[in-house]
PDB file of C-alpha atoms in Angstrom:
ATOM      1  CA  MET A1485       0.000   0.000   0.000  1.00 83.00           C
ATOM      2  CA  SER A1486       1.335   3.450  -0.876  1.00 97.00           C
ATOM      3  CA  LEU A1487       1.663   6.187   1.733  1.00 98.00           C
ATOM      4  CA  LYS A1488      -1.114   8.055  -0.057  1.00 98.00           C
ATOM      5  CA  GLU A1489      -3.481   5.085   0.163  1.00 98.00           C
ATOM      6  CA  ALA A1490      -2.557   4.394   3.783  1.00 98.00           C
ATOM      7  CA  ALA A1491      -3.091   8.022   4.849  1.00 98.00           C
ATOM      8  CA  ARG A1492      -6.375   8.264   2.953  1.00 98.00           C
ATOM      9  CA  ALA A1493      -7.659   5.044   4.537  1.00 98.00           C
ATOM     10  CA  VAL A1494      -6.696   5.901   8.129  1.00 98.00           C
ATOM     11  CA  ARG A1495      -8.178   9.396   7.764  1.00 98.00           C
ATOM     12  CA  GLU A1496     -11.590   7.739   7.691  1.00 98.00           C
ATOM     13  CA  ASN A1497     -10.981   6.491  11.261  1.00 98.00           C
ATOM     14  CA  ALA A1498     -10.343   9.985  12.650  1.00 98.00           C
ATOM     15  CA  HIS A1499     -12.358  10.939  15.723  1.00 98.00           C
ATOM     16  CA  ALA A1500     -13.339  14.519  14.877  1.00 97.00           C
ATOM     17  CA  PRO A1501     -16.871  15.076  16.211  1.00 97.00           C
ATOM     18  CA  TYR A1502     -16.179  18.707  17.180  1.00 96.00           C
ATOM     19  CA  SER A1503     -14.352  20.126  14.171  1.00 95.00           C
ATOM     20  CA  ASN A1504     -15.388  17.528  11.570  1.00 96.00           C
ATOM     21  CA  PHE A1505     -11.855  18.043  10.202  1.00 97.00           C
ATOM     22  CA  LYS A1506     -10.390  14.583   9.619  1.00 98.00           C
ATOM     23  CA  VAL A1507      -6.655  14.178   9.045  1.00 98.00           C
ATOM     24  CA  GLY A1508      -4.672  11.062   8.153  1.00 98.00           C
ATOM     25  CA  ALA A1509      -0.917  10.582   8.209  1.00 98.00           C
ATOM     26  CA  ALA A1510       1.319   7.800   6.961  1.00 98.00           C
ATOM     27  CA  LEU A1511       5.044   7.476   7.593  1.00 98.00           C
ATOM     28  CA  ARG A1512       7.577   5.170   6.016  1.00 98.00           C
ATOM     29  CA  ALA A1513      10.292   4.024   8.399  1.00 98.00           C
ATOM     30  CA  ARG A1514      13.871   3.109   7.466  1.00 97.00           C
ATOM     31  CA  SER A1515      12.851  -0.585   7.349  1.00 98.00           C
ATOM     32  CA  GLY A1516      10.178   0.206   4.739  1.00 98.00           C
ATOM     33  CA  ALA A1517       7.329  -0.431   7.168  1.00 98.00           C
ATOM     34  CA  VAL A1518       4.426   2.016   7.015  1.00 98.00           C
ATOM     35  CA  PHE A1519       2.838   3.474  10.147  1.00 98.00           C
ATOM     36  CA  VAL A1520      -0.406   5.434  10.208  1.00 98.00           C
ATOM     37  CA  GLY A1521      -2.245   7.804  12.489  1.00 98.00           C
ATOM     38  CA  CYS A1522      -5.369   9.925  12.481  1.00 98.00           C
ATOM     39  CA  ASN A1523      -6.424  12.901  14.542  1.00 98.00           C
ATOM     40  CA  VAL A1524      -8.297  12.114  17.740  1.00 98.00           C
ATOM     41  CA  GLU A1525     -10.229  15.032  19.178  1.00 97.00           C
ATOM     42  CA  ASN A1526     -11.325  15.359  22.784  1.00 96.00           C
ATOM     43  CA  VAL A1527     -14.079  17.525  24.200  1.00 96.00           C
ATOM     44  CA  ALA A1528     -11.306  19.127  26.289  1.00 95.00           C
ATOM     45  CA  TYR A1529      -9.802  20.567  23.094  1.00 86.00           C
ATOM     46  CA  PRO A1530      -6.099  20.732  23.956  1.00 88.00           C
ATOM     47  CA  GLU A1531      -6.137  17.058  24.920  1.00 93.00           C
ATOM     48  CA  GLY A1532      -6.603  15.791  21.367  1.00 95.00           C
ATOM     49  CA  THR A1533      -3.801  14.318  19.263  1.00 97.00           C
ATOM     50  CA  CYS A1534      -2.720  15.002  15.718  1.00 97.00           C
ATOM     51  CA  ALA A1535      -2.505  12.393  12.976  1.00 98.00           C
ATOM     52  CA  GLU A1536       1.264  12.812  12.646  1.00 98.00           C
ATOM     53  CA  ALA A1537       1.767  12.301  16.389  1.00 98.00           C
ATOM     54  CA  GLY A1538      -0.307   9.121  16.278  1.00 98.00           C
ATOM     55  CA  ALA A1539       1.707   7.729  13.377  1.00 98.00           C
ATOM     56  CA  ILE A1540       4.984   8.569  15.123  1.00 98.00           C
ATOM     57  CA  ALA A1541       3.775   6.899  18.327  1.00 98.00           C
ATOM     58  CA  ALA A1542       2.847   3.747  16.384  1.00 98.00           C
ATOM     59  CA  MET A1543       6.262   3.740  14.700  1.00 98.00           C
ATOM     60  CA  VAL A1544       8.144   4.106  17.980  1.00 98.00           C
ATOM     61  CA  ALA A1545       5.940   1.493  19.680  1.00 98.00           C
ATOM     62  CA  ALA A1546       6.977  -0.922  16.912  1.00 98.00           C
ATOM     63  CA  GLY A1547      10.658  -0.262  17.638  1.00 98.00           C
ATOM     64  CA  GLU A1548      11.382   2.044  14.698  1.00 98.00           C
ATOM     65  CA  THR A1549      12.988   5.469  15.128  1.00 98.00           C
ATOM     66  CA  GLU A1550      13.702   6.843  11.652  1.00 98.00           C
ATOM     67  CA  ILE A1551      11.228   8.356   9.188  1.00 98.00           C
ATOM     68  CA  THR A1552      12.194   8.306   5.513  1.00 98.00           C
ATOM     69  CA  GLU A1553       8.989   9.783   4.054  1.00 98.00           C
ATOM     70  CA  ALA A1554       5.726  11.317   5.295  1.00 98.00           C
ATOM     71  CA  TYR A1555       2.297  11.885   3.762  1.00 98.00           C
ATOM     72  CA  VAL A1556      -0.519  13.931   5.354  1.00 98.00           C
ATOM     73  CA  ILE A1557      -4.035  14.271   3.943  1.00 98.00           C
ATOM     74  CA  ALA A1558      -6.997  16.380   5.022  1.00 98.00           C
ATOM     75  CA  GLY A1559     -10.380  17.377   3.668  1.00 96.00           C
ATOM     76  CA  SER A1560      -9.431  20.972   2.968  1.00 96.00           C
ATOM     77  CA  PRO A1561      -9.429  23.162  -0.148  1.00 96.00           C
ATOM     78  CA  THR A1562      -5.613  23.377  -0.106  1.00 97.00           C
ATOM     79  CA  PRO A1563      -2.974  21.085   1.394  1.00 98.00           C
ATOM     80  CA  VAL A1564      -2.583  21.551   5.150  1.00 93.00           C
ATOM     81  CA  SER A1565       0.881  21.470   6.650  1.00 95.00           C
ATOM     82  CA  PRO A1566       1.605  19.757   9.967  1.00 97.00           C
ATOM     83  CA  CYS A1567       1.115  22.022  12.993  1.00 96.00           C
ATOM     84  CA  GLY A1568       4.168  23.464  14.724  1.00 94.00           C
ATOM     85  CA  GLY A1569       4.269  20.720  17.345  1.00 95.00           C
ATOM     86  CA  CYS A1570       4.091  17.999  14.715  1.00 97.00           C
ATOM     87  CA  ARG A1571       6.817  19.679  12.684  1.00 97.00           C
ATOM     88  CA  GLN A1572       9.059  19.380  15.746  1.00 96.00           C
ATOM     89  CA  LYS A1573       7.950  15.768  16.262  1.00 97.00           C
ATOM     90  CA  LEU A1574       8.775  14.923  12.631  1.00 98.00           C
ATOM     91  CA  ALA A1575      12.179  16.601  12.991  1.00 97.00           C
ATOM     92  CA  GLU A1576      12.927  14.369  15.996  1.00 96.00           C
ATOM     93  CA  PHE A1577      12.774  11.272  13.784  1.00 98.00           C
ATOM     94  CA  ALA A1578      13.556  12.544  10.274  1.00 98.00           C
ATOM     95  CA  ALA A1579      16.497  14.186   8.561  1.00 97.00           C
ATOM     96  CA  ALA A1580      15.982  17.658   7.097  1.00 96.00           C
ATOM     97  CA  ASP A1581      15.840  16.275   3.541  1.00 98.00           C
ATOM     98  CA  VAL A1582      13.048  13.759   4.253  1.00 98.00           C
ATOM     99  CA  PRO A1583      10.158  14.388   1.851  1.00 98.00           C
ATOM    100  CA  VAL A1584       6.750  15.394   3.202  1.00 98.00           C
ATOM    101  CA  THR A1585       3.698  15.377   0.957  1.00 98.00           C
ATOM    102  CA  MET A1586       0.670  17.364   2.079  1.00 98.00           C
ATOM    103  CA  ALA A1587      -2.544  16.551   0.238  1.00 98.00           C
ATOM    104  CA  THR A1588      -6.251  17.193  -0.018  1.00 98.00           C
ATOM    105  CA  THR A1589      -8.904  14.534  -0.447  1.00 98.00           C
ATOM    106  CA  SER A1590      -9.615  16.027  -3.882  1.00 97.00           C
ATOM    107  CA  GLY A1591      -6.101  15.138  -5.052  1.00 97.00           C
ATOM    108  CA  VAL A1592      -4.124  18.375  -4.714  1.00 98.00           C
ATOM    109  CA  GLU A1593      -0.617  17.649  -3.441  1.00 98.00           C
ATOM    110  CA  GLN A1594       2.208  19.861  -2.265  1.00 98.00           C
ATOM    111  CA  ARG A1595       5.673  18.446  -1.618  1.00 98.00           C
ATOM    112  CA  THR A1596       8.267  19.822   0.758  1.00 98.00           C
ATOM    113  CA  THR A1597      10.837  18.534   3.247  1.00 98.00           C
ATOM    114  CA  VAL A1598      11.031  18.322   7.014  1.00 98.00           C
ATOM    115  CA  GLY A1599      13.785  20.963   6.963  1.00 97.00           C
ATOM    116  CA  ALA A1600      11.690  23.379   4.917  1.00 97.00           C
ATOM    117  CA  LEU A1601       8.773  22.910   7.319  1.00 97.00           C
ATOM    118  CA  LEU A1602      10.934  23.585  10.369  1.00 95.00           C
ATOM    119  CA  PRO A1603      14.104  25.518   9.673  1.00 92.00           C
ATOM    120  CA  GLY A1604      16.246  25.936  12.773  1.00 86.00           C
ATOM    121  CA  GLU A1605      14.533  23.131  14.667  1.00 82.00           C
ATOM    122  CA  PHE A1606      15.275  22.634  18.345  1.00 85.00           C
ATOM    123  CA  ASN A1607      17.504  19.565  18.624  1.00 84.00           C
ATOM    124  CA  ALA A1608      19.792  17.696  21.005  1.00 82.00           C
ATOM    125  CA  ASP A1609      22.672  20.078  20.189  1.00 83.00           C
ATOM    126  CA  HIS A1610      20.777  22.795  22.045  1.00 83.00           C
ATOM    127  CA  LEU A1611      20.873  20.801  25.267  1.00 87.00           C
ATOM    128  CA  GLY A1612      24.615  21.273  25.632  1.00 81.00           C
ATOM    129  CA  GLY A1613      26.569  18.619  27.241  1.00 65.00           C
TER     130      GLY A1613
END
């Protein structure tokens, strides 16, 4: 299954009763395995989780720690980029040149990289040592 197909399929499982804005994400890990996530809203709004965070959690739970490609799809008129927090989460597990495709359910796609989404990311080098 392609990342596009995986993200589109998992998007249907999103729990978005408040915003009705469903998002699906699919990540390919270094091993080639694909991990998916969808947004999960909560009536206490800040307690929800993003699709990208869910996919990353599934990847890490499976013992993988390196993203080689990401695909995010939403039912919006134009492609929606990952939120700031998810950009940082992607940067934790992906090199700056890792491709990210943002897409709409109508088929519009925009391609970028993790580095372009989050230039100057906070990383372990900032922790000193």
